[in-house]
XYZ file of C-alpha atoms in Angstrom:
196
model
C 28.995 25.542 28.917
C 25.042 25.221 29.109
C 23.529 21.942 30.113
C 22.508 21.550 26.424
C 25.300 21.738 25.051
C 26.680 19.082 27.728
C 23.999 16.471 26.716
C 24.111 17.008 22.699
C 28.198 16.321 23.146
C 27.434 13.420 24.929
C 24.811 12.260 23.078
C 26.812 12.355 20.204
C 29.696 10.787 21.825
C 27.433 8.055 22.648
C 26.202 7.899 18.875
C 29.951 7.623 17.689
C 30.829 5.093 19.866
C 27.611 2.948 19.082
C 28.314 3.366 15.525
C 32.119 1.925 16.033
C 30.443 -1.102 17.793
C 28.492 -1.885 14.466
C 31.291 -1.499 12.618
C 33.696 -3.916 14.355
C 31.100 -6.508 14.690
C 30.301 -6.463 11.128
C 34.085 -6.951 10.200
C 34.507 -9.407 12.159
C 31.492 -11.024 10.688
C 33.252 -10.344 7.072
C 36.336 -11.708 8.395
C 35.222 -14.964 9.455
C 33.185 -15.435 6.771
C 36.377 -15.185 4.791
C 37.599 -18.207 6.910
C 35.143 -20.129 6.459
C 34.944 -23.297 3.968
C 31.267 -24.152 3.589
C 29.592 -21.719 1.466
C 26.387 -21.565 3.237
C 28.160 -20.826 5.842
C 29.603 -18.394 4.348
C 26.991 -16.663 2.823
C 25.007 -16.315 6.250
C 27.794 -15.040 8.040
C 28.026 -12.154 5.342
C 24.268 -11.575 5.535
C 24.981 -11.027 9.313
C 27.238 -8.896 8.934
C 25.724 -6.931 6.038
C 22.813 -6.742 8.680
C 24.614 -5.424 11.719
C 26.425 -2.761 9.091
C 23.260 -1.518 8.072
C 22.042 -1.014 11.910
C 25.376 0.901 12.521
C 24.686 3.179 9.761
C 21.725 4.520 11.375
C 23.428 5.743 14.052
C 24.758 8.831 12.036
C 21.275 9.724 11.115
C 20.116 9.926 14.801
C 18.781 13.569 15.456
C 16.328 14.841 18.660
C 13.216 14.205 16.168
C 14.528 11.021 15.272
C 15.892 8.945 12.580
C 16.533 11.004 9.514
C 15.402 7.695 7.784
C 15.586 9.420 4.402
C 19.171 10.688 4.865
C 19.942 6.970 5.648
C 18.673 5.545 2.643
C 20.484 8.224 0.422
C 23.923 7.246 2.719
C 22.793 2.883 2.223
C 22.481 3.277 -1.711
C 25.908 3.169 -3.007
C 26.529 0.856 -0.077
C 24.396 -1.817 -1.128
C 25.354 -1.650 -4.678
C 29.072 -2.074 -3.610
C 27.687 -5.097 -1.888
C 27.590 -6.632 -5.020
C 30.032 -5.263 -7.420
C 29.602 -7.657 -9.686
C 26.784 -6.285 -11.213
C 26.053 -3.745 -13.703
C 23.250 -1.977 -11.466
C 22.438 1.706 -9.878
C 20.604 2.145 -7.162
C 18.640 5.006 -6.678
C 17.074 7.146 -4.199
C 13.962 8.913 -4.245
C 12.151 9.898 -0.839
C 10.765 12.523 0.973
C 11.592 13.770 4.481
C 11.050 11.193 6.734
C 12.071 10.743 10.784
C 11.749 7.688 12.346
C 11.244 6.891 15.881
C 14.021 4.499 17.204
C 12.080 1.417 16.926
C 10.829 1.652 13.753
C 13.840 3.039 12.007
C 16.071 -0.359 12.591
C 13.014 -2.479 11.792
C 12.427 -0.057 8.117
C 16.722 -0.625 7.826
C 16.600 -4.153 7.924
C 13.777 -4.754 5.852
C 15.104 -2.099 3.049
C 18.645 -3.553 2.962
C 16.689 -7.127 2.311
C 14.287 -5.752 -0.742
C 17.328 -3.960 -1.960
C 19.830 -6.979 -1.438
C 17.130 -9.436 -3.117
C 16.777 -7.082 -6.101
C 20.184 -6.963 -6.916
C 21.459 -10.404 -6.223
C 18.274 -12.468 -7.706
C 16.883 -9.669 -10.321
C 19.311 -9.394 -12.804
C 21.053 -12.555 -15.026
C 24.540 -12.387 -15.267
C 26.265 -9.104 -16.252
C 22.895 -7.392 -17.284
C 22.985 -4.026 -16.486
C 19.973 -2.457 -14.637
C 18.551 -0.245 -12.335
C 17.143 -0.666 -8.421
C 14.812 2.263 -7.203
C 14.082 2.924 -3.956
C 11.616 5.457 -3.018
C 9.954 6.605 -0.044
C 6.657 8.647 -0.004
C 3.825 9.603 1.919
C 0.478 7.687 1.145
C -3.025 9.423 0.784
C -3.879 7.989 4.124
C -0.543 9.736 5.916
C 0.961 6.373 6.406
C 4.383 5.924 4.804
C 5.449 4.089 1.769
C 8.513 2.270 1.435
C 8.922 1.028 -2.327
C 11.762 -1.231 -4.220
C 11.192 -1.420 -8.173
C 13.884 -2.959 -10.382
C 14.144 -3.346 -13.767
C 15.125 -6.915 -13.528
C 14.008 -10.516 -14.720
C 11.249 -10.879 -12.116
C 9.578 -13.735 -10.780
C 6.432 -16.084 -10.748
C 5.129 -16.135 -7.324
C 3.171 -19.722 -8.053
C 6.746 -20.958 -8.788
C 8.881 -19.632 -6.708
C 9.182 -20.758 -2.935
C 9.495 -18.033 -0.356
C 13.111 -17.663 0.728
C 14.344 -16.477 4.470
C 14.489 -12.800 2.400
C 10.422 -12.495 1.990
C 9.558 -14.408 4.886
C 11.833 -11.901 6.593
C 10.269 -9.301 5.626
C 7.063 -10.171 6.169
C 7.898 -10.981 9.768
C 9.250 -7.040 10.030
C 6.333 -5.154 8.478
C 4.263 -7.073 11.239
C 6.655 -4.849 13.791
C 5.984 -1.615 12.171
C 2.034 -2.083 11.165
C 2.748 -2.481 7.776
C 1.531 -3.878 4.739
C 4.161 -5.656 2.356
C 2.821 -6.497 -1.100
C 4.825 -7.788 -3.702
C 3.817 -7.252 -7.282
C 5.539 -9.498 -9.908
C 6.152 -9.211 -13.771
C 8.523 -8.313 -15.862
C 9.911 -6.630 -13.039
C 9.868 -6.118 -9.991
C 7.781 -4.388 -6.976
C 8.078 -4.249 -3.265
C 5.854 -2.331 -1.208
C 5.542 -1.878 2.259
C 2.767 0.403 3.652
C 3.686 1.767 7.595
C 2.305 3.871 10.206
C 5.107 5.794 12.226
């Protein structure tokens, strides 16, 4: 067996076993949130987890050029709308080929399962159904764009305080030399301009 072959096992060992990590950690996140009596509590302990879930995720999408970022997102979708099965939403993919370096690929995961997450849980009232896309493209410039639209109630900025969710995200896009504008209305836009 050639050397290659040797290191591409083990690599992928590796990437198995790193996933499995993720995983447990984010059930046992899930489980003690489930233990828990204070909903705050609560609620952070399942955004933990959520977040550590997400990171695992990418390790199936590791590849010698990188993250297959785009083959992530497509994998996250149905994930996140699971997340919260209580609404009537889809979540959609649209996106380009798109590899991430290692560093910048968990950064771009956390940041899209937080625009996804805020879409669905604050852009829709009650049981309305709707629909979350997600699209990645390539920008005139050749930096990337990462964009969330939904079709949801949207918000007034002068109103609204910035929750840990924005703030969050703003913090991120700092670590990948992005550019995060969000674009009330009637619905909803996030974008986040990055250089890979």
């Amino acid at each position: 067996m050639s050397d290659d072959n040797t290191d591409a096992r083990a690599a992928s060992e590796m990437r198995h076993r790193m996933a499995n990590t993720f995983q447990l950690m984010s059930a046992l996140g899930r489980m003690r949130s489930q233990r828990s009596g204070d909903p705050e509590a609560r609620r952070q302990l399942l955004w933990m987890a959520d977040a550590i879930g997400s990171l695992g995720a990418l390790e199936r999408h590791r590849t010698p050029e990188g993250v297959d970022f785009t083959s992530y997102l497509v994998e996250m979708a149905p994930v996140w709308r699971r997340r919260h099965a209580g609404r009537q939403t889809e979540v959609r993919v649209s996106a380009i080929p798109v590899f991430a370096p290692d560093t910048a690929a968990s950064t771009l995961a956390l940041i899209a399962q937080e625009l996804v997450g805020n879409a669905l849980a604050h852009g829709y009232l009650a049981d309305r159904p709707g629909m979350v896309e997600i699209s990645l493209t390539q920008a005139a410039d050749g930096r990337h764009e990462l964009t969330v639209t939904d079709d949801g109630q949207g918000f007034d900025p002068e109103r609204a305080r910035e929750r840990f969710g924005l703030w969050f995200v703003r913090s991120l896009a700092a670590q990948v030399r992005g550019e995060f504008v969000l674009t009330p209305g009637p619905s909803c836009t996030a974008r986040l301009t990055f250089s890979l």
